[in-house]
mmCIF file of N, CA and C in Angstrom:
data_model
loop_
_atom_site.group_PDB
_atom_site.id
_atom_site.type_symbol
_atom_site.label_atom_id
_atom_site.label_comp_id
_atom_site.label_asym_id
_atom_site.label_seq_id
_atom_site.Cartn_x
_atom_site.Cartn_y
_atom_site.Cartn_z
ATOM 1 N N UNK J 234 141.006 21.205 93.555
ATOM 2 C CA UNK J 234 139.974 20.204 93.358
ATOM 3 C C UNK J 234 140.291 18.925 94.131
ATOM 4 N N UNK J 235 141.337 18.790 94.121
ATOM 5 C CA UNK J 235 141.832 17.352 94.973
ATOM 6 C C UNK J 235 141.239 17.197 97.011
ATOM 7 N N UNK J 236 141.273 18.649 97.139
ATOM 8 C CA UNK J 236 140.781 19.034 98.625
ATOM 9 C C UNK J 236 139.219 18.914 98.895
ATOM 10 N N UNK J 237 138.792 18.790 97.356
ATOM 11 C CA UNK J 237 137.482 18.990 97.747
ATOM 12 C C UNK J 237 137.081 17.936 98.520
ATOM 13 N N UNK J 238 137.277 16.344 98.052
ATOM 14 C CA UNK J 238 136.428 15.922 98.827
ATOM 15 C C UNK J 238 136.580 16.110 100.322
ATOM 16 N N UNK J 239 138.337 15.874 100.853
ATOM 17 C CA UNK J 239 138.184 15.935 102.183
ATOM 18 C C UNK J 239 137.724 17.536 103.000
ATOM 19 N N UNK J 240 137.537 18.476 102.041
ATOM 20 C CA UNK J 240 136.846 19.461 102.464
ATOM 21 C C UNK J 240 134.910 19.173 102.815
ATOM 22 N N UNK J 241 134.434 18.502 102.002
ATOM 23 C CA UNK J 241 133.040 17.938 101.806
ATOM 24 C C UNK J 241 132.966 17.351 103.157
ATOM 25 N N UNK J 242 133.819 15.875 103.382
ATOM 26 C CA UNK J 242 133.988 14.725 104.539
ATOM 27 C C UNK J 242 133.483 15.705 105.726
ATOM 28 N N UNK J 243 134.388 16.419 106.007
ATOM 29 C CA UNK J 243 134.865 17.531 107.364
ATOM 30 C C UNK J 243 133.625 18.264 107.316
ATOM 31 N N UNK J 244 132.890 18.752 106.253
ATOM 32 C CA UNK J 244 131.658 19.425 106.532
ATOM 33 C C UNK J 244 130.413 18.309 106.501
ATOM 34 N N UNK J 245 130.261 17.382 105.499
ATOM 35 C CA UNK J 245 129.292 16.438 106.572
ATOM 36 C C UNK J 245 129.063 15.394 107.390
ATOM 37 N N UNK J 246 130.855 15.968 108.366
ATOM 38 C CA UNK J 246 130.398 15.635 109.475
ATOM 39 C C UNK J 246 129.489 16.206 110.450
ATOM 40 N N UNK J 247 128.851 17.616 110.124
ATOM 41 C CA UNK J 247 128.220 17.782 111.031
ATOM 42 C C UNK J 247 126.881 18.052 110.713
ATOM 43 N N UNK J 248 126.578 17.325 109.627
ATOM 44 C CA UNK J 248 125.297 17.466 109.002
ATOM 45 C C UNK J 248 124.394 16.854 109.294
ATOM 46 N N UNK J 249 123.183 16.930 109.605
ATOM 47 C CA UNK J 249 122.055 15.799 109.428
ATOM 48 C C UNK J 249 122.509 14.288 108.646
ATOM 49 N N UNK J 250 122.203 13.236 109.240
ATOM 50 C CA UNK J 250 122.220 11.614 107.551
ATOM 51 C C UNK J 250 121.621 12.101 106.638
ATOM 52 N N UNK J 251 120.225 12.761 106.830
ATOM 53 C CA UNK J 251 119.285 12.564 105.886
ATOM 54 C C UNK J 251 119.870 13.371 104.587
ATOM 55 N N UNK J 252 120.229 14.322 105.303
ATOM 56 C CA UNK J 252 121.274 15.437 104.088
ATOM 57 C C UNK J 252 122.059 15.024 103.321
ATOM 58 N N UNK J 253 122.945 14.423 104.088
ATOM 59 C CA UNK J 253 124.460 13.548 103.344
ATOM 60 C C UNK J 253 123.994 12.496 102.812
ATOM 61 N N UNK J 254 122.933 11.858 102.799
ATOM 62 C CA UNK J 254 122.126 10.489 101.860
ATOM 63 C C UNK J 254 121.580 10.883 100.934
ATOM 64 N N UNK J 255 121.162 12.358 100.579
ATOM 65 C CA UNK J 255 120.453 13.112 100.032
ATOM 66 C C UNK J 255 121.278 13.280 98.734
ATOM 67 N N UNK J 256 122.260 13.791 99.665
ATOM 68 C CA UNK J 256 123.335 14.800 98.494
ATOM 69 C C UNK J 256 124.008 13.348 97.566
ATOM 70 N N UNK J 257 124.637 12.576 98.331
ATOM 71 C CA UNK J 257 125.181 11.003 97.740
ATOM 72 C C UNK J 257 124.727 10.743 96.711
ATOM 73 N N UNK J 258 123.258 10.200 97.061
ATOM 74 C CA UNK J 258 121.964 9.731 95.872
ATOM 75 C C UNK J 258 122.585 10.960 94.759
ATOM 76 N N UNK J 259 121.914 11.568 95.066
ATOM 77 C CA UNK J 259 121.689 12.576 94.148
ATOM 78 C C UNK J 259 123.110 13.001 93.233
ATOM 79 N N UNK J 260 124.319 12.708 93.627
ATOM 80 C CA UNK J 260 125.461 13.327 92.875
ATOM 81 C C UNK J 260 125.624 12.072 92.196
ATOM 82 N N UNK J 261 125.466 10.974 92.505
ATOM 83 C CA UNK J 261 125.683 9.509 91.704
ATOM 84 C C UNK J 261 124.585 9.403 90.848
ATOM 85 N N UNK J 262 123.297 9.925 90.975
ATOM 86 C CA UNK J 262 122.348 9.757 89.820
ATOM 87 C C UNK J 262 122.635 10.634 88.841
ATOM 88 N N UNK J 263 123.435 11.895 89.214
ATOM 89 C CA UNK J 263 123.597 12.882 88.026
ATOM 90 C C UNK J 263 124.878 12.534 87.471
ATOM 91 N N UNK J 264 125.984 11.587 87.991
ATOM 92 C CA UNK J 264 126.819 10.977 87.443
ATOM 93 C C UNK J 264 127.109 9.792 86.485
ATOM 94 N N UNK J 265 125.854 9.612 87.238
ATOM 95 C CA UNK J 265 125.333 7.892 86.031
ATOM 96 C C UNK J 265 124.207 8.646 84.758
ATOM 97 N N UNK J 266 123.435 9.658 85.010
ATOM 98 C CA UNK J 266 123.179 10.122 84.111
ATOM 99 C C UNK J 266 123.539 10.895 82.975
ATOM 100 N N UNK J 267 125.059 11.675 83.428
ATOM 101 C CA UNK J 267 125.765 12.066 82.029
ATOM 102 C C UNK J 267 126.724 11.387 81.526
ATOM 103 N N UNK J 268 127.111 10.324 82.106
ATOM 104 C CA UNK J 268 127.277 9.334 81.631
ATOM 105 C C UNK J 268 126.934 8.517 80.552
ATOM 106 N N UNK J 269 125.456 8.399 81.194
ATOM 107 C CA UNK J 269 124.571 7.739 79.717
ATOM 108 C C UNK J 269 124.513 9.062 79.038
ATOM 109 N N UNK J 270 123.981 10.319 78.975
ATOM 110 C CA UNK J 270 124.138 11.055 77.754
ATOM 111 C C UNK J 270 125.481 11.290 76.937
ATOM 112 N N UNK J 271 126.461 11.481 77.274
ATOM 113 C CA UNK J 271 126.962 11.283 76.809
ATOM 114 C C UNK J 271 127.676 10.173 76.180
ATOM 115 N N UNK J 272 127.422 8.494 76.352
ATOM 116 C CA UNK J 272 127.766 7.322 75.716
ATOM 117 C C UNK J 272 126.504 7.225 74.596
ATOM 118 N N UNK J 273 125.167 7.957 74.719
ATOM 119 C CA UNK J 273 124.625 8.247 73.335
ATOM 120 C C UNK J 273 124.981 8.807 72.541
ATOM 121 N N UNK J 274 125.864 10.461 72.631
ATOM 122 C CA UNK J 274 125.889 11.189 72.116
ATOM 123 C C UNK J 274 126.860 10.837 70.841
ATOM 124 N N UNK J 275 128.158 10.225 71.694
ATOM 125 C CA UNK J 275 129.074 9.420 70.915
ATOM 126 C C UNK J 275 128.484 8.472 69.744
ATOM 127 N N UNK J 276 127.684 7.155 70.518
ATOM 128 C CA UNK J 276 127.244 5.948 69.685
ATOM 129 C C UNK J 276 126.749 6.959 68.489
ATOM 130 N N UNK J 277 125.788 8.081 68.595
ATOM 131 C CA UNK J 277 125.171 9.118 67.488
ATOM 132 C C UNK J 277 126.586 9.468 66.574
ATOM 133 N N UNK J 278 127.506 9.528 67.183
ATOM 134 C CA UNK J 278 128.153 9.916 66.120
ATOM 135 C C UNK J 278 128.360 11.698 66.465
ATOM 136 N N UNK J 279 127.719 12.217 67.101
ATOM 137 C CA UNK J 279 127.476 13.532 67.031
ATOM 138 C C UNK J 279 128.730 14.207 67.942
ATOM 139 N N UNK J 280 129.275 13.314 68.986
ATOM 140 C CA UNK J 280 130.559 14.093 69.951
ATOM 141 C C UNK J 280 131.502 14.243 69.088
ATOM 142 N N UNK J 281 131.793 13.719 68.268
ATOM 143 C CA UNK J 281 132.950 14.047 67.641
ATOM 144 C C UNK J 281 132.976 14.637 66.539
ATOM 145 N N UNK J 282 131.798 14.665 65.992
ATOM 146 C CA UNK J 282 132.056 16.042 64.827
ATOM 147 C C UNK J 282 131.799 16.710 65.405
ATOM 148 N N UNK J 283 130.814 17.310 66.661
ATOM 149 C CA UNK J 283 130.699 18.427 67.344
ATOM 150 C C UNK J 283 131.713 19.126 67.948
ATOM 151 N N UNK J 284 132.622 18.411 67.900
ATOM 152 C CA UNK J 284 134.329 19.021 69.155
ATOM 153 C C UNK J 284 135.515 19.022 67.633
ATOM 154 N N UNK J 285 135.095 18.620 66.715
ATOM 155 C CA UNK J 285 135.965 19.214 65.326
ATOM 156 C C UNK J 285 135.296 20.543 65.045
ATOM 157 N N UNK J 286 133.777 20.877 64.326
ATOM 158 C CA UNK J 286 133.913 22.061 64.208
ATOM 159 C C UNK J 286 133.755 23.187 65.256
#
Protein backbone atom coordinates (compact mmCIF):
# COMPACT_ATOMS: atom_id res chain seq x y z
CA UNK A 1 0.00 0.00 0.00
CA UNK A 2 2.80 2.44 0.66
CA UNK A 3 3.80 2.02 -3.35
CA UNK A 4 0.63 2.87 -4.28
CA UNK A 5 0.78 6.27 -4.57
CA UNK A 6 4.12 6.48 -6.36
CA UNK A 7 2.73 3.69 -8.50
CA UNK A 8 -0.54 6.11 -9.33
CA UNK A 9 2.20 9.41 -9.87
CA UNK A 10 4.16 7.18 -12.67
CA UNK A 11 0.83 6.22 -14.28
CA UNK A 12 -0.68 9.71 -14.43
CA UNK A 13 1.97 10.77 -15.89
CA UNK A 14 0.81 9.80 -18.97
CA UNK A 15 -2.68 10.53 -18.70
CA UNK A 16 -4.85 13.15 -20.05
CA UNK A 17 -5.24 16.56 -17.00
CA UNK A 18 -8.70 16.20 -17.47
CA UNK A 19 -8.48 12.53 -16.09
CA UNK A 20 -6.06 13.14 -13.24
CA UNK A 21 -8.41 16.35 -12.14
CA UNK A 22 -11.15 14.02 -12.46
CA UNK A 23 -9.90 11.23 -10.41
CA UNK A 24 -8.33 14.01 -7.54
CA UNK A 25 -11.84 15.75 -7.21
CA UNK A 26 -13.42 12.82 -6.99
CA UNK A 27 -11.17 10.69 -4.38
CA UNK A 28 -11.16 13.89 -1.98
CA UNK A 29 -14.97 14.25 -2.24
CA UNK A 30 -15.38 10.58 -1.31
CA UNK A 31 -12.85 11.23 1.43
CA UNK A 32 -14.46 14.22 2.91
CA UNK A 33 -17.59 12.38 2.56
CA UNK A 34 -16.92 9.32 4.80
CA UNK A 35 -15.57 11.30 6.84
CA UNK A 36 -18.65 13.17 7.58
CA UNK A 37 -20.54 9.80 7.74
CA UNK A 38 -18.82 8.51 9.81
CA UNK A 39 -18.27 11.68 12.48
CA UNK A 40 -22.30 11.25 12.48
CA UNK A 41 -22.34 7.87 13.03
CA UNK A 42 -20.21 8.27 16.19
CA UNK A 43 -21.94 11.76 17.49
CA UNK A 44 -25.29 8.97 17.07
CA UNK A 45 -23.75 7.01 19.35
CA UNK A 46 -24.25 4.08 17.00
CA UNK A 47 -20.16 3.27 16.03
CA UNK A 48 -19.52 2.07 19.06
CA UNK A 49 -22.11 -0.14 20.13
CA UNK A 50 -22.09 -1.37 16.62
CA UNK A 51 -18.19 -2.62 16.77
CA UNK A 52 -19.06 -4.16 20.55
CA UNK A 53 -21.73 -6.42 19.40
Amino acid sequence: MMMMPIVFSVMFLFFPAGLVLYWLVNNVLSILQQWRINTVIERAGHGKAAAKS
